[in-house]
Amino acid sequence: MPRNSTIQLYFIDLANQHFPTARDLASSLTPVSVNVGIAVGSALGGWVTTNIRLIDVSWSGGIVAVAASLLAVVSYRLDRKAMRDRKFS
């Protein structure tokens, strides 16, 4: 999948910046993070359908999607700030 390649390159770039010897570990984080996301999403969906109503899965999924989007924006801004700080140092 193309998005997995982007995630993997991001992890490897972070490893190159902070821990260059950990590039192999960073490249293995992609399938780990995808599987953790699947497990957490399945657990949340199961909890919602068991404890609330089946229709509530949609809004709980929407909340998770909004939270993920906010985290992506925060991560992007922190990356830009770090790049700007490195540029002026």
CSV table of N, CA, C and O in Angstrom, one decimal:
chain,number,residue,atom,x,y,z
A,1,MET,N,0.8,-1.2,0.0
A,1,MET,CA,0.0,0.0,0.0
A,1,MET,C,0.9,1.2,0.0
A,1,MET,O,1.8,1.3,0.7
A,2,PRO,N,0.5,2.2,-0.8
A,2,PRO,CA,1.4,3.4,-0.8
A,2,PRO,C,1.5,4.2,0.5
A,2,PRO,O,2.5,4.7,0.8
A,3,ARG,N,0.4,4.2,1.3
A,3,ARG,CA,0.5,5.0,2.5
A,3,ARG,C,1.5,4.3,3.5
A,3,ARG,O,2.1,5.0,4.3
A,4,ASN,N,1.6,3.0,3.4
A,4,ASN,CA,2.6,2.4,4.3
A,4,ASN,C,4.0,2.8,4.0
A,4,ASN,O,4.9,2.9,4.9
A,5,SER,N,4.3,3.0,2.7
A,5,SER,CA,5.6,3.4,2.3
A,5,SER,C,5.9,4.8,2.8
A,5,SER,O,7.0,5.1,3.3
A,6,THR,N,4.9,5.7,2.8
A,6,THR,CA,5.1,7.0,3.4
A,6,THR,C,5.3,7.0,4.9
A,6,THR,O,6.2,7.7,5.4
A,7,ILE,N,4.6,6.2,5.6
A,7,ILE,CA,4.8,6.0,7.0
A,7,ILE,C,6.2,5.5,7.3
A,7,ILE,O,6.9,6.0,8.2
A,8,GLN,N,6.6,4.5,6.5
A,8,GLN,CA,7.9,3.9,6.7
A,8,GLN,C,9.0,4.9,6.5
A,8,GLN,O,10.0,4.9,7.2
A,9,LEU,N,8.9,5.6,5.4
A,9,LEU,CA,9.9,6.7,5.2
A,9,LEU,C,10.0,7.7,6.3
A,9,LEU,O,11.0,8.2,6.6
A,10,TYR,N,8.8,8.1,6.8
A,10,TYR,CA,8.8,9.0,7.9
A,10,TYR,C,9.5,8.5,9.1
A,10,TYR,O,10.3,9.2,9.8
A,11,PHE,N,9.2,7.2,9.5
A,11,PHE,CA,9.9,6.6,10.6
A,11,PHE,C,11.4,6.5,10.4
A,11,PHE,O,12.2,6.8,11.3
A,12,ILE,N,11.8,6.2,9.2
A,12,ILE,CA,13.3,6.1,8.9
A,12,ILE,C,13.9,7.5,8.9
A,12,ILE,O,15.0,7.6,9.4
A,13,ASP,N,13.3,8.5,8.4
A,13,ASP,CA,13.8,9.8,8.5
A,13,ASP,C,14.0,10.3,10.0
A,13,ASP,O,15.0,10.9,10.3
A,14,LEU,N,13.0,10.0,10.8
A,14,LEU,CA,13.1,10.3,12.2
A,14,LEU,C,14.3,9.6,12.8
A,14,LEU,O,15.0,10.1,13.7
A,15,ALA,N,14.4,8.3,12.5
A,15,ALA,CA,15.6,7.5,13.0
A,15,ALA,C,16.9,8.1,12.5
A,15,ALA,O,17.9,8.2,13.3
A,16,ASN,N,17.0,8.5,11.3
A,16,ASN,CA,18.2,9.1,10.8
A,16,ASN,C,18.6,10.4,11.5
A,16,ASN,O,19.7,10.7,11.8
A,17,GLN,N,17.5,11.2,11.9
A,17,GLN,CA,17.8,12.4,12.6
A,17,GLN,C,18.2,12.2,14.1
A,17,GLN,O,19.1,12.9,14.6
A,18,HIS,N,17.6,11.2,14.7
A,18,HIS,CA,17.8,11.1,16.2
A,18,HIS,C,18.7,9.9,16.6
A,18,HIS,O,19.5,10.0,17.5
A,19,PHE,N,18.5,8.8,15.9
A,19,PHE,CA,19.2,7.5,16.3
A,19,PHE,C,19.6,6.8,15.0
A,19,PHE,O,18.9,5.9,14.6
A,20,PRO,N,20.6,7.2,14.3
A,20,PRO,CA,21.0,6.6,13.0
A,20,PRO,C,21.2,5.1,13.0
A,20,PRO,O,20.9,4.5,12.0
A,21,THR,N,21.6,4.6,14.1
A,21,THR,CA,21.8,3.1,14.2
A,21,THR,C,20.5,2.3,14.3
A,21,THR,O,20.5,1.1,14.2
A,22,ALA,N,19.4,3.0,14.5
A,22,ALA,CA,18.1,2.4,14.7
A,22,ALA,C,17.2,2.4,13.4
A,22,ALA,O,16.0,2.2,13.5
A,23,ARG,N,17.8,2.5,12.3
A,23,ARG,CA,17.0,2.5,11.0
A,23,ARG,C,16.3,1.2,10.8
A,23,ARG,O,15.1,1.2,10.3
A,24,ASP,N,16.9,0.1,11.1
A,24,ASP,CA,16.2,-1.2,10.9
A,24,ASP,C,15.0,-1.3,11.8
A,24,ASP,O,14.0,-1.8,11.4
A,25,LEU,N,15.2,-0.9,13.0
A,25,LEU,CA,14.0,-0.9,14.0
A,25,LEU,C,12.9,0.0,13.5
A,25,LEU,O,11.8,-0.4,13.5
A,26,ALA,N,13.3,1.2,13.0
A,26,ALA,CA,12.3,2.1,12.5
A,26,ALA,C,11.5,1.6,11.3
A,26,ALA,O,10.3,1.8,11.2
A,27,SER,N,12.2,0.8,10.4
A,27,SER,CA,11.5,0.3,9.3
A,27,SER,C,10.5,-0.8,9.7
A,27,SER,O,9.6,-1.1,9.0
A,28,SER,N,10.8,-1.4,10.8
A,28,SER,CA,9.8,-2.5,11.3
A,28,SER,C,8.6,-1.9,12.1
A,28,SER,O,7.7,-2.6,12.4
A,29,LEU,N,8.6,-0.6,12.3
A,29,LEU,CA,7.5,0.0,13.1
A,29,LEU,C,6.3,0.2,12.3
A,29,LEU,O,5.2,0.3,12.8
A,30,THR,N,6.4,0.2,10.9
A,30,THR,CA,5.2,0.3,10.1
A,30,THR,C,4.2,-0.8,10.3
A,30,THR,O,3.0,-0.5,10.6
A,31,PRO,N,4.5,-2.0,10.1
A,31,PRO,CA,3.5,-3.1,10.3
A,31,PRO,C,3.0,-3.1,11.8
A,31,PRO,O,1.8,-3.4,12.1
A,32,VAL,N,3.9,-2.8,12.7
A,32,VAL,CA,3.5,-2.8,14.1
A,32,VAL,C,2.4,-1.7,14.4
A,32,VAL,O,1.4,-2.0,15.0
A,33,SER,N,2.7,-0.5,13.9
A,33,SER,CA,1.7,0.5,14.1
A,33,SER,C,0.4,0.3,13.4
A,33,SER,O,-0.7,0.6,14.0
A,34,VAL,N,0.4,-0.3,12.2
A,34,VAL,CA,-0.8,-0.6,11.5
A,34,VAL,C,-1.6,-1.7,12.3
A,34,VAL,O,-2.8,-1.6,12.5
A,35,ASN,N,-0.9,-2.7,12.8
A,35,ASN,CA,-1.6,-3.8,13.5
A,35,ASN,C,-2.1,-3.2,14.9
A,35,ASN,O,-3.2,-3.7,15.3
A,36,VAL,N,-1.4,-2.4,15.5
A,36,VAL,CA,-1.9,-1.8,16.8
A,36,VAL,C,-3.2,-1.0,16.5
A,36,VAL,O,-4.2,-1.0,17.2
A,37,GLY,N,-3.2,-0.2,15.4
A,37,GLY,CA,-4.3,0.6,15.0
A,37,GLY,C,-5.6,-0.3,14.7
A,37,GLY,O,-6.7,0.0,15.2
A,38,ILE,N,-5.3,-1.4,14.1
A,38,ILE,CA,-6.4,-2.4,13.8
A,38,ILE,C,-7.0,-2.9,15.1
A,38,ILE,O,-8.2,-3.0,15.3
A,39,ALA,N,-6.1,-3.3,16.0
A,39,ALA,CA,-6.5,-3.9,17.3
A,39,ALA,C,-7.2,-2.9,18.2
A,39,ALA,O,-8.3,-3.2,18.7
A,40,VAL,N,-6.7,-1.7,18.2
A,40,VAL,CA,-7.4,-0.6,19.0
A,40,VAL,C,-8.8,-0.3,18.4
A,40,VAL,O,-9.8,-0.2,19.2
A,41,GLY,N,-8.9,-0.2,17.1
A,41,GLY,CA,-10.1,0.1,16.5
A,41,GLY,C,-11.1,-1.0,16.6
A,41,GLY,O,-12.3,-0.8,16.9
A,42,SER,N,-10.7,-2.2,16.6
A,42,SER,CA,-11.6,-3.4,16.8
A,42,SER,C,-12.1,-3.4,18.2
A,42,SER,O,-13.2,-3.7,18.5
A,43,ALA,N,-11.2,-3.2,19.1
A,43,ALA,CA,-11.6,-3.2,20.6
A,43,ALA,C,-12.6,-2.1,20.9
A,43,ALA,O,-13.6,-2.3,21.6
A,44,LEU,N,-12.3,-0.9,20.3
A,44,LEU,CA,-13.2,0.2,20.5
A,44,LEU,C,-14.6,-0.1,19.9
A,44,LEU,O,-15.7,0.1,20.5
A,45,GLY,N,-14.6,-0.6,18.7
A,45,GLY,CA,-15.9,-0.9,18.0
A,45,GLY,C,-16.6,-2.0,18.8
A,45,GLY,O,-17.8,-2.0,18.9
A,46,GLY,N,-15.9,-3.0,19.3
A,46,GLY,CA,-16.5,-4.1,20.1
A,46,GLY,C,-17.1,-3.5,21.4
A,46,GLY,O,-18.2,-3.9,21.8
A,47,TRP,N,-16.4,-2.6,22.0
A,47,TRP,CA,-16.9,-2.1,23.3
A,47,TRP,C,-18.1,-1.2,23.0
A,47,TRP,O,-19.1,-1.3,23.8
A,48,VAL,N,-18.1,-0.4,22.0
A,48,VAL,CA,-19.3,0.4,21.7
A,48,VAL,C,-20.5,-0.5,21.3
A,48,VAL,O,-21.6,-0.2,21.9
A,49,THR,N,-20.3,-1.5,20.5
A,49,THR,CA,-21.5,-2.3,20.2
A,49,THR,C,-22.0,-3.1,21.4
A,49,THR,O,-23.2,-3.4,21.5
A,50,THR,N,-21.1,-3.5,22.3
A,50,THR,CA,-21.5,-4.2,23.5
A,50,THR,C,-22.2,-3.3,24.5
A,50,THR,O,-23.2,-3.7,25.1
A,51,ASN,N,-21.6,-2.2,24.8
A,51,ASN,CA,-22.1,-1.3,25.9
A,51,ASN,C,-23.0,-0.2,25.5
A,51,ASN,O,-23.7,0.3,26.4
A,52,ILE,N,-23.0,0.2,24.2
A,52,ILE,CA,-23.9,1.3,23.8
A,52,ILE,C,-24.9,0.7,22.8
A,52,ILE,O,-25.4,-0.4,23.0
A,53,ARG,N,-25.0,1.3,21.6
A,53,ARG,CA,-25.8,0.8,20.6
A,53,ARG,C,-25.0,0.6,19.3
A,53,ARG,O,-24.0,1.3,19.1
A,54,LEU,N,-25.5,-0.2,18.4
A,54,LEU,CA,-24.7,-0.4,17.2
A,54,LEU,C,-24.6,0.9,16.3
A,54,LEU,O,-23.6,1.1,15.7
A,55,ILE,N,-25.6,1.7,16.4
A,55,ILE,CA,-25.6,3.0,15.6
A,55,ILE,C,-24.5,3.9,16.1
A,55,ILE,O,-24.0,4.8,15.4
A,56,ASP,N,-24.1,3.8,17.4
A,56,ASP,CA,-23.1,4.6,17.9
A,56,ASP,C,-21.7,4.4,17.5
A,56,ASP,O,-20.8,5.1,17.8
A,57,VAL,N,-21.5,3.3,16.7
A,57,VAL,CA,-20.2,3.0,16.2
A,57,VAL,C,-19.8,4.1,15.2
A,57,VAL,O,-18.6,4.5,15.1
A,58,SER,N,-20.7,4.7,14.5
A,58,SER,CA,-20.4,5.7,13.5
A,58,SER,C,-19.9,7.0,14.1
A,58,SER,O,-18.8,7.5,13.7
A,59,TRP,N,-20.5,7.5,15.2
A,59,TRP,CA,-20.0,8.7,15.8
A,59,TRP,C,-18.7,8.5,16.6
A,59,TRP,O,-17.9,9.3,16.6
A,60,SER,N,-18.6,7.3,17.2
A,60,SER,CA,-17.3,7.0,17.9
A,60,SER,C,-16.2,6.9,16.9
A,60,SER,O,-15.1,7.3,17.1
A,61,GLY,N,-16.4,6.3,15.7
A,61,GLY,CA,-15.4,6.3,14.7
A,61,GLY,C,-15.1,7.7,14.2
A,61,GLY,O,-13.9,8.0,13.9
A,62,GLY,N,-16.1,8.5,14.1
A,62,GLY,CA,-15.8,9.9,13.7
A,62,GLY,C,-15.0,10.6,14.7
A,62,GLY,O,-14.1,11.4,14.3
A,63,ILE,N,-15.2,10.4,15.9
A,63,ILE,CA,-14.4,11.0,17.0
A,63,ILE,C,-12.9,10.6,16.9
A,63,ILE,O,-12.0,11.4,17.0
A,64,VAL,N,-12.7,9.3,16.6
A,64,VAL,CA,-11.4,8.8,16.5
A,64,VAL,C,-10.7,9.4,15.2
A,64,VAL,O,-9.5,9.7,15.3
A,65,ALA,N,-11.5,9.5,14.2
A,65,ALA,CA,-10.9,10.1,12.9
A,65,ALA,C,-10.5,11.6,13.2
A,65,ALA,O,-9.4,12.0,12.7
A,66,VAL,N,-11.3,12.3,13.9
A,66,VAL,CA,-11.0,13.7,14.2
A,66,VAL,C,-9.8,13.8,15.1
A,66,VAL,O,-8.9,14.6,14.9
A,67,ALA,N,-9.7,12.9,16.1
A,67,ALA,CA,-8.6,12.9,17.0
A,67,ALA,C,-7.3,12.6,16.2
A,67,ALA,O,-6.2,13.2,16.4
A,68,ALA,N,-7.4,11.6,15.3
A,68,ALA,CA,-6.2,11.3,14.5
A,68,ALA,C,-5.8,12.4,13.6
A,68,ALA,O,-4.6,12.7,13.4
A,69,SER,N,-6.7,13.1,13.0
A,69,SER,CA,-6.4,14.3,12.2
A,69,SER,C,-5.7,15.4,13.0
A,69,SER,O,-4.8,16.0,12.6
A,70,LEU,N,-6.2,15.6,14.2
A,70,LEU,CA,-5.6,16.6,15.1
A,70,LEU,C,-4.2,16.2,15.5
A,70,LEU,O,-3.3,17.1,15.5
A,71,LEU,N,-4.0,15.0,15.7
A,71,LEU,CA,-2.6,14.5,16.0
A,71,LEU,C,-1.7,14.6,14.8
A,71,LEU,O,-0.5,15.0,15.0
A,72,ALA,N,-2.2,14.4,13.6
A,72,ALA,CA,-1.4,14.6,12.4
A,72,ALA,C,-1.0,16.0,12.2
A,72,ALA,O,0.1,16.3,11.9
A,73,VAL,N,-1.9,17.0,12.5
A,73,VAL,CA,-1.6,18.4,12.4
A,73,VAL,C,-0.6,18.8,13.4
A,73,VAL,O,0.4,19.5,13.1
A,74,VAL,N,-0.7,18.3,14.6
A,74,VAL,CA,0.3,18.6,15.7
A,74,VAL,C,1.6,18.1,15.3
A,74,VAL,O,2.6,18.8,15.4
A,75,SER,N,1.7,16.9,14.8
A,75,SER,CA,2.9,16.3,14.4
A,75,SER,C,3.6,17.0,13.3
A,75,SER,O,4.8,17.3,13.3
A,76,TYR,N,2.8,17.5,12.3
A,76,TYR,CA,3.3,18.2,11.2
A,76,TYR,C,3.9,19.6,11.7
A,76,TYR,O,5.0,20.0,11.3
A,77,ARG,N,3.1,20.2,12.5
A,77,ARG,CA,3.6,21.5,13.0
A,77,ARG,C,4.9,21.4,13.9
A,77,ARG,O,5.8,22.2,13.8
A,78,LEU,N,5.0,20.3,14.7
A,78,LEU,CA,6.2,20.1,15.4
A,78,LEU,C,7.4,19.8,14.5
A,78,LEU,O,8.5,20.2,14.8
A,79,ASP,N,7.1,19.0,13.4
A,79,ASP,CA,8.2,18.8,12.4
A,79,ASP,C,8.7,20.0,11.8
A,79,ASP,O,9.9,20.3,11.6
A,80,ARG,N,7.7,20.9,11.4
A,80,ARG,CA,8.1,22.2,10.7
A,80,ARG,C,8.9,23.0,11.7
A,80,ARG,O,9.8,23.7,11.3
A,81,LYS,N,8.5,23.1,12.9
A,81,LYS,CA,9.2,23.9,13.9
A,81,LYS,C,10.6,23.4,14.1
A,81,LYS,O,11.5,24.1,14.2
A,82,ALA,N,10.7,22.1,14.2
A,82,ALA,CA,12.1,21.5,14.4
A,82,ALA,C,12.9,21.7,13.2
A,82,ALA,O,14.1,22.0,13.4
A,83,MET,N,12.4,21.7,12.0
A,83,MET,CA,13.2,21.9,10.8
A,83,MET,C,13.6,23.4,10.7
A,83,MET,O,14.7,23.7,10.4
A,84,ARG,N,12.7,24.3,11.1
A,84,ARG,CA,13.0,25.7,11.2
A,84,ARG,C,14.1,26.0,12.2
A,84,ARG,O,15.0,26.8,12.0
A,85,ASP,N,14.0,25.4,13.4
A,85,ASP,CA,15.0,25.6,14.4
A,85,ASP,C,16.4,25.1,14.0
A,85,ASP,O,17.4,25.7,14.3
A,86,ARG,N,16.4,23.9,13.3
A,86,ARG,CA,17.6,23.4,12.8
A,86,ARG,C,18.2,24.3,11.7
A,86,ARG,O,19.4,24.4,11.6
A,87,LYS,N,17.4,24.9,10.9
A,87,LYS,CA,17.8,25.8,9.8
A,87,LYS,C,18.5,27.0,10.3
A,87,LYS,O,19.5,27.5,9.8
A,88,PHE,N,18.0,27.6,11.4
A,88,PHE,CA,18.5,28.8,12.0
A,88,PHE,C,19.6,28.5,13.0
A,88,PHE,O,20.2,29.5,13.5
A,89,SER,N,19.9,27.3,13.4
A,89,SER,CA,21.0,27.0,14.3
A,89,SER,C,22.3,27.0,13.7
A,89,SER,O,22.6,26.7,12.6
